[in-house]
CSV table of C-alpha atoms in Angstrom, one decimal:
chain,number,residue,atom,x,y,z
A,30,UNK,CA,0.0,0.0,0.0
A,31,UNK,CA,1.0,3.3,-0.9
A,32,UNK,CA,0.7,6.3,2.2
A,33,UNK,CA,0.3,9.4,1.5
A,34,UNK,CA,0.9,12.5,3.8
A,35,UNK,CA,-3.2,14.2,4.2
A,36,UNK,CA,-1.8,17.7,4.1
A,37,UNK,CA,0.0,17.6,0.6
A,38,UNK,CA,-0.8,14.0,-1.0
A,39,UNK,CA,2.9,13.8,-0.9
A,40,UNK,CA,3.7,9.8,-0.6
A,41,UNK,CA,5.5,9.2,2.5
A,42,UNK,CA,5.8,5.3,2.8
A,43,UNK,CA,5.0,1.8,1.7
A,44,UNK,CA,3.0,-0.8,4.2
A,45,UNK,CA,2.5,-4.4,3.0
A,46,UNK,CA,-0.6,-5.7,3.2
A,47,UNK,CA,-2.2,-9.2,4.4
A,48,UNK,CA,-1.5,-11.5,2.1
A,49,UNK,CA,-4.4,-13.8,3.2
A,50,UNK,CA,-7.9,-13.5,3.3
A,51,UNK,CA,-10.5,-10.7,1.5
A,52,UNK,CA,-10.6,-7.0,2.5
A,53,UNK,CA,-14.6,-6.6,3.7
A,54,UNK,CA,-14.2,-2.6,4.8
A,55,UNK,CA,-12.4,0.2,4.6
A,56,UNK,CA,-11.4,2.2,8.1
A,57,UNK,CA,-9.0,5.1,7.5
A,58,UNK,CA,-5.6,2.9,7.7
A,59,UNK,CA,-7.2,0.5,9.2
A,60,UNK,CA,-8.7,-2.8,7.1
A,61,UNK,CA,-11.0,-5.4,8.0
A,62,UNK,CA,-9.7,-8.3,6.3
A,63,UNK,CA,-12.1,-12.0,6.3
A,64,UNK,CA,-9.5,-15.1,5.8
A,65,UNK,CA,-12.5,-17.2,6.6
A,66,UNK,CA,-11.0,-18.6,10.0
A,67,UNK,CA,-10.0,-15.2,11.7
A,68,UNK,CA,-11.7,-12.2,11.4
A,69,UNK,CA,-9.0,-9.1,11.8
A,70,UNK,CA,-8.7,-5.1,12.0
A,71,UNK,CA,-5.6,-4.7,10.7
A,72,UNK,CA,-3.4,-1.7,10.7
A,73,UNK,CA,-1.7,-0.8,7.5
A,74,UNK,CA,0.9,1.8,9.2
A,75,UNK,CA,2.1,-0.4,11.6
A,76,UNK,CA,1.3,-3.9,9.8
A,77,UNK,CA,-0.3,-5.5,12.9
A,78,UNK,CA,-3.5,-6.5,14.0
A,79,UNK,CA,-5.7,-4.2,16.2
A,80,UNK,CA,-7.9,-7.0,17.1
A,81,UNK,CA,-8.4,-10.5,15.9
A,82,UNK,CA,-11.5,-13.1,16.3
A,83,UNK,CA,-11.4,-16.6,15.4
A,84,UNK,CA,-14.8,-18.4,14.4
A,85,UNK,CA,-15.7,-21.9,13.7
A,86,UNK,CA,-14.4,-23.3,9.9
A,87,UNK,CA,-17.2,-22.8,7.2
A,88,UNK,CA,-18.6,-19.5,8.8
A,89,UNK,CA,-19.6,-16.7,6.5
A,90,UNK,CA,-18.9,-12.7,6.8
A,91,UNK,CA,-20.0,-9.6,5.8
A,92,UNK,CA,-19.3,-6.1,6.4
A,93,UNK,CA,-22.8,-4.5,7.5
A,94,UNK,CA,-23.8,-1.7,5.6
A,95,UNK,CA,-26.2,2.0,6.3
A,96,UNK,CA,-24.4,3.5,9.1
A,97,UNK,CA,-23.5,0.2,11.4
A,98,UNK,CA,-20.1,-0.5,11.9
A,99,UNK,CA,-20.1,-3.8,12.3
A,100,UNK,CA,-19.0,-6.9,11.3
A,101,UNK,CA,-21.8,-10.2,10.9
A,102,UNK,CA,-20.7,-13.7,10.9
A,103,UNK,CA,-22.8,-16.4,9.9
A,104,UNK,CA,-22.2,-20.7,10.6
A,105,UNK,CA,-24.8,-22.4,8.8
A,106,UNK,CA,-23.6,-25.8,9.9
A,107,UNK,CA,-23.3,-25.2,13.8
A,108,UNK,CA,-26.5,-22.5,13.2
A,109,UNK,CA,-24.6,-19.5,14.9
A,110,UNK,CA,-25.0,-15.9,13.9
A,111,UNK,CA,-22.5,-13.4,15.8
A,112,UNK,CA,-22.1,-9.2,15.1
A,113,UNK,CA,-19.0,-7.5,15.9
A,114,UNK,CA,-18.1,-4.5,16.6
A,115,UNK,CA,-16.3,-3.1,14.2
A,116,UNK,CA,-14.1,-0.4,16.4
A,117,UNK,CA,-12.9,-3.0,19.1
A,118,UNK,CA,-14.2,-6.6,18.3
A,119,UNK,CA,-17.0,-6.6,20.8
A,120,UNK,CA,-19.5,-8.7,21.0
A,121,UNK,CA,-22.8,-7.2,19.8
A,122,UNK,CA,-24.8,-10.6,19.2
A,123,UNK,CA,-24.4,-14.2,19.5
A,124,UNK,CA,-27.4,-16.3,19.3
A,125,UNK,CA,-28.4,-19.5,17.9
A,126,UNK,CA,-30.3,-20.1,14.5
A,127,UNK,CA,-31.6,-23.1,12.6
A,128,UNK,CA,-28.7,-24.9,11.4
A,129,UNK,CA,-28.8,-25.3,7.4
A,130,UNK,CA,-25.7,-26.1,5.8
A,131,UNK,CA,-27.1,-25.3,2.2
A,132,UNK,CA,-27.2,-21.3,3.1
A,133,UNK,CA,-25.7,-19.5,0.1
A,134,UNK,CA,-25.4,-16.0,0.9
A,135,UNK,CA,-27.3,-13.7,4.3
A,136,UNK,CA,-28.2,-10.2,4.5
A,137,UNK,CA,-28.5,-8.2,7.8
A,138,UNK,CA,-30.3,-5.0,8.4
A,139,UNK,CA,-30.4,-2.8,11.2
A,140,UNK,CA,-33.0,-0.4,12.8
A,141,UNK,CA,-33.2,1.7,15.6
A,142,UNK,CA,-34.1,-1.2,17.9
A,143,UNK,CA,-33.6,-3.9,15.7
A,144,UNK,CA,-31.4,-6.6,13.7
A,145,UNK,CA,-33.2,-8.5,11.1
A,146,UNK,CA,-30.9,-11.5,9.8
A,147,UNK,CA,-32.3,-12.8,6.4
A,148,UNK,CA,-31.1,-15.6,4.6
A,149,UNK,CA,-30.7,-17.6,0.7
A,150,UNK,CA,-30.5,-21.1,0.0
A,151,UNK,CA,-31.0,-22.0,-3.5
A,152,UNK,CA,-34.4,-23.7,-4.3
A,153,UNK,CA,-34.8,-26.6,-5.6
A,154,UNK,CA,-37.2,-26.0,-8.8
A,155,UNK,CA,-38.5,-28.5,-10.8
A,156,UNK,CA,-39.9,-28.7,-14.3
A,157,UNK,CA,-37.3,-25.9,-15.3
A,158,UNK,CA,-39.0,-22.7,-12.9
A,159,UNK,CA,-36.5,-20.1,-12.3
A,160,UNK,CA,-37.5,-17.3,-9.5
A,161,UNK,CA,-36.0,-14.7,-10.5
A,162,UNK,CA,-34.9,-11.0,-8.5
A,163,UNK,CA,-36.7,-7.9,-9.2
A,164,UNK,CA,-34.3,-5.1,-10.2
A,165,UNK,CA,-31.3,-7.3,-9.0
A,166,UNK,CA,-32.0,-7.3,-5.2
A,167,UNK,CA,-31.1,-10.4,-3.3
A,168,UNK,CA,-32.7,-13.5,-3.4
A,169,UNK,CA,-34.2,-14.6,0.2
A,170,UNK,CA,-35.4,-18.1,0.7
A,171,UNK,CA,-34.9,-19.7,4.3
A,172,UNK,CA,-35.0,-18.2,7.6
A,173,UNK,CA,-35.9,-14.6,8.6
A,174,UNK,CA,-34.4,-13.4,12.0
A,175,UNK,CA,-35.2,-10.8,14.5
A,176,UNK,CA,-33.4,-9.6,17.2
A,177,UNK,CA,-33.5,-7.3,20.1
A,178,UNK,CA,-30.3,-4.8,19.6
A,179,UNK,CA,-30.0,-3.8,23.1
A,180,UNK,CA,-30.0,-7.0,25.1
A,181,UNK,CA,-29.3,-9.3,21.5
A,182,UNK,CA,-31.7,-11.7,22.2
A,183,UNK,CA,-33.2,-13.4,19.3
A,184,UNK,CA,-36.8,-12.6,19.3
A,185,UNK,CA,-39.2,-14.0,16.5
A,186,UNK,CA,-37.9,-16.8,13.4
A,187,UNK,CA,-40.0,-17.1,10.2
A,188,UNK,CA,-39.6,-18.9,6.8
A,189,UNK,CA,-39.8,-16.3,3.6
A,190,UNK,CA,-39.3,-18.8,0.4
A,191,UNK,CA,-39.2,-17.6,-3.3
A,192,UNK,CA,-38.8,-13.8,-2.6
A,193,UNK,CA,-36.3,-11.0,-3.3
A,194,UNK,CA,-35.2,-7.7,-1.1
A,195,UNK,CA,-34.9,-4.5,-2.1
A,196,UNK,CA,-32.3,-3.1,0.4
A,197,UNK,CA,-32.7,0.2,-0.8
A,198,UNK,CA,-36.1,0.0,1.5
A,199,UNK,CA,-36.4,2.9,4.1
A,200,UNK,CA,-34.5,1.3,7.5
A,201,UNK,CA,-37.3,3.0,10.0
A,202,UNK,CA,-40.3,1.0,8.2
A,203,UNK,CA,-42.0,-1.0,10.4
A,204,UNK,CA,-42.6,-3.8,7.8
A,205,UNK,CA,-40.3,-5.8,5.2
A,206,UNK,CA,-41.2,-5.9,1.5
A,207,UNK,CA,-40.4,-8.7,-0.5
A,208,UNK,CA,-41.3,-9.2,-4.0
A,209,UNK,CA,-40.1,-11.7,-7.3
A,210,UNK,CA,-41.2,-13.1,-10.6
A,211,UNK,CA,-41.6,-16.7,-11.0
A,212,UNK,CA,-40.5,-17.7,-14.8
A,213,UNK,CA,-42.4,-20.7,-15.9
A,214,UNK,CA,-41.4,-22.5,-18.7
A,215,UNK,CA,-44.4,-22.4,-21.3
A,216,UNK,CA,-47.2,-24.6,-21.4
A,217,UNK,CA,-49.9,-25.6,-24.2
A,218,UNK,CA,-52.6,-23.2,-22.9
A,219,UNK,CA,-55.0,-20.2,-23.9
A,220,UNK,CA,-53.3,-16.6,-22.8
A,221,UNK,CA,-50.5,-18.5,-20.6
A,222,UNK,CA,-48.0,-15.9,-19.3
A,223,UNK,CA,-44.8,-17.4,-18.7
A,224,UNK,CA,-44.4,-15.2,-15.5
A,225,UNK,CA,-46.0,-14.8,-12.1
A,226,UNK,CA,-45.2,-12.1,-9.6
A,227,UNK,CA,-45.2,-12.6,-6.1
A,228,UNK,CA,-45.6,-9.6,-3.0
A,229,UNK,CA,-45.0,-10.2,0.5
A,230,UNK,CA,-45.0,-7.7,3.6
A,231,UNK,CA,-44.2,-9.0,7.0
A,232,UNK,CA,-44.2,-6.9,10.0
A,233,UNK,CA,-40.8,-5.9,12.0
A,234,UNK,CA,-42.0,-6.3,15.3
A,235,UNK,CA,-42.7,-10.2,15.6
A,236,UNK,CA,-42.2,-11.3,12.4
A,237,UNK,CA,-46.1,-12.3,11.5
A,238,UNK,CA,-46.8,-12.1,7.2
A,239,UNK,CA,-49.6,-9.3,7.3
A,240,UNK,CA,-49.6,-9.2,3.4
A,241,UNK,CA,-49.3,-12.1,0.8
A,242,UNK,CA,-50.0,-12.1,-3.1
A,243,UNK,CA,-49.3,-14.4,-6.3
A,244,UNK,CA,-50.9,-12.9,-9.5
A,245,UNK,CA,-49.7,-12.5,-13.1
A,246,UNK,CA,-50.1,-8.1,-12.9
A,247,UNK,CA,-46.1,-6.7,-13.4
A,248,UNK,CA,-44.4,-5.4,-10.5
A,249,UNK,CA,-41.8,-3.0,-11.4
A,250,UNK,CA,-39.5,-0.8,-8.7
A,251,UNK,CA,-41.4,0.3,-5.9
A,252,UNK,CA,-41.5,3.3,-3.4
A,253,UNK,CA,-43.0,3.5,0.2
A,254,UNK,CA,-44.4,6.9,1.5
A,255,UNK,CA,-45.5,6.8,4.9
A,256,UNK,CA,-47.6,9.2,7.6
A,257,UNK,CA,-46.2,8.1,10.6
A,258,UNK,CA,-48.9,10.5,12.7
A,259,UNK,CA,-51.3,8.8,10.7
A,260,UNK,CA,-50.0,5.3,10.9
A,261,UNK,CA,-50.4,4.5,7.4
A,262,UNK,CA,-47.9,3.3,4.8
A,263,UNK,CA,-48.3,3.1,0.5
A,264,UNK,CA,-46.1,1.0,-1.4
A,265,UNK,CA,-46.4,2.5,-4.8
A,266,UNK,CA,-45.4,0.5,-7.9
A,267,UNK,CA,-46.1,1.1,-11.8
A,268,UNK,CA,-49.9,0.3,-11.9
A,269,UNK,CA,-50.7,-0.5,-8.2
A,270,UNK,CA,-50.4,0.5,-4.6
A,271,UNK,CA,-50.9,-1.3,-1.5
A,272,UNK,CA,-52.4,0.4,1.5
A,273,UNK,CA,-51.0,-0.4,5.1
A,274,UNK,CA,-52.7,0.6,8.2
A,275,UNK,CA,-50.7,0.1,11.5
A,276,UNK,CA,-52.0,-0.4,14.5
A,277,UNK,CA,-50.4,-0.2,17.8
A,278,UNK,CA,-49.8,-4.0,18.7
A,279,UNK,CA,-48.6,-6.5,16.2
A,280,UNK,CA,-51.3,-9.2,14.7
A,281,UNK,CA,-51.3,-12.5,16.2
A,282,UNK,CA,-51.6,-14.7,13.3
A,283,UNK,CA,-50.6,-14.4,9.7
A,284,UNK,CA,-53.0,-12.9,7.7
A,285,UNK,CA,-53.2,-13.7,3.5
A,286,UNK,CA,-54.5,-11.3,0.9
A,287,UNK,CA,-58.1,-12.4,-1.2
């Protein structure tokens, strides 16, 4: 690595850097670097380690993004999920999750008082259906995890299969918004559309579905407006809109559209 003096951009120096592992963030001099057995902040001036973690073999990591500094590490096979601090290497959760071994990839978002943990496994689709992401966002089909960010305790688990998530959503929603298109390949059949379109809301606050649709009507990028005095949120898209009302204590049971 190349240093540079702030005040001029004259270079000053040259650091090595580690020659295992990935780089997952960016600090000022300071890297977080992934070698998939250790989980380091490493200083580029001084070409040591600030901190080191090590984690159990076929864990997964990513950098969290939108503000958190923070580091999530995931174990499918043991069924461990861990955030850490990305400053020091504290300890921010470590909680226990349904182990499943075929978890490709995990996403993690963050609110004001919560973590949500949401994870992909590649279905298993037969007859040559592909579901397919809406605008690119990832695919989520397995477990859906929240947590309680000030004492870390893991506080409502539910299944979301065949959906995508826009991560571009608003963080302070109280809901998630899933949506996908199902390609099917075609069949000898009067007006058949090759693709079906899926929308799923589930509320933030235990994790109950509150909204669930299949049809064959596009979905395109959407955008939630919300009146928080009012408690009521719109999800906008192309040719529809789907009114929420919230109410002060979360449903008890899953609720499915007509």
């Amino acid at each position: 690595a190349v240093v540079l003096r702030a005040a001029d951009g004259e270079q000053v120096a040259t650091r090595p850097l580690p020659q295992d592992g990935t780089q997952l963030s960016k600090q000022g001099r300071n890297l977080l670097v992934w070698t998939g057995r250790t989980l380091q902040k490493f200083d580029v001036w001084t070409g040591k380690n600030i901190w080191e973690k090590r984690v159990p073999p076929g864990s997964k990591a990513i950098a969290m993004q939108r503000g958190e500094n923070a580091v999530a590490v995931l174990n499918p096979h043991q069924g461990n999920f861990a955030i850490f601090d990305a400053d020091d290497g504290k300890l921010l959760i470590d909680a226990s999750i349904e182990a499943d071994g075929r978890i490709d990839s995990f996403l993690v978002l963050r609110n004001r008082d919560r973590y949500t943990l949401l994870t992909h496994s590649t279905p298993k689709q037969a007859n040559g259906v592909q579901v397919v992401s809406i605008n690119n966002s990832p695919l989520v089909n397995g477990y859906v995890y929240g947590f309680d960010r000030k004492t870390g305790r893991k506080i409502w688990t539910t299944r979301v299969e065949n959906q995508s998530f826009d991560v571009n959503q608003p963080a302070g929603l109280p809901v998630l918004v899933f949506t996908a298109r199902t390609y099917r390949p075609f069949q000898r059949a009067p007006a058949f559309n090759r693709n079906q379109y899926s929308l799923a809301v589930i509320d933030k606050r235990n994790g109950r579905s509150i909204f669930s649709e299949a049809n064959e009507q596009s979905l395109s990028q959407f955008e939630v407006t919300a009146d928080p005095a009012e408690k009521k949120m719109t999800v906008n898209f192309y040719r529809s809109s789907l009114h929420l009302n919230m109410i002060n204590e979360p449903i008890a049971s899953p609720v499915k559209a007509k």
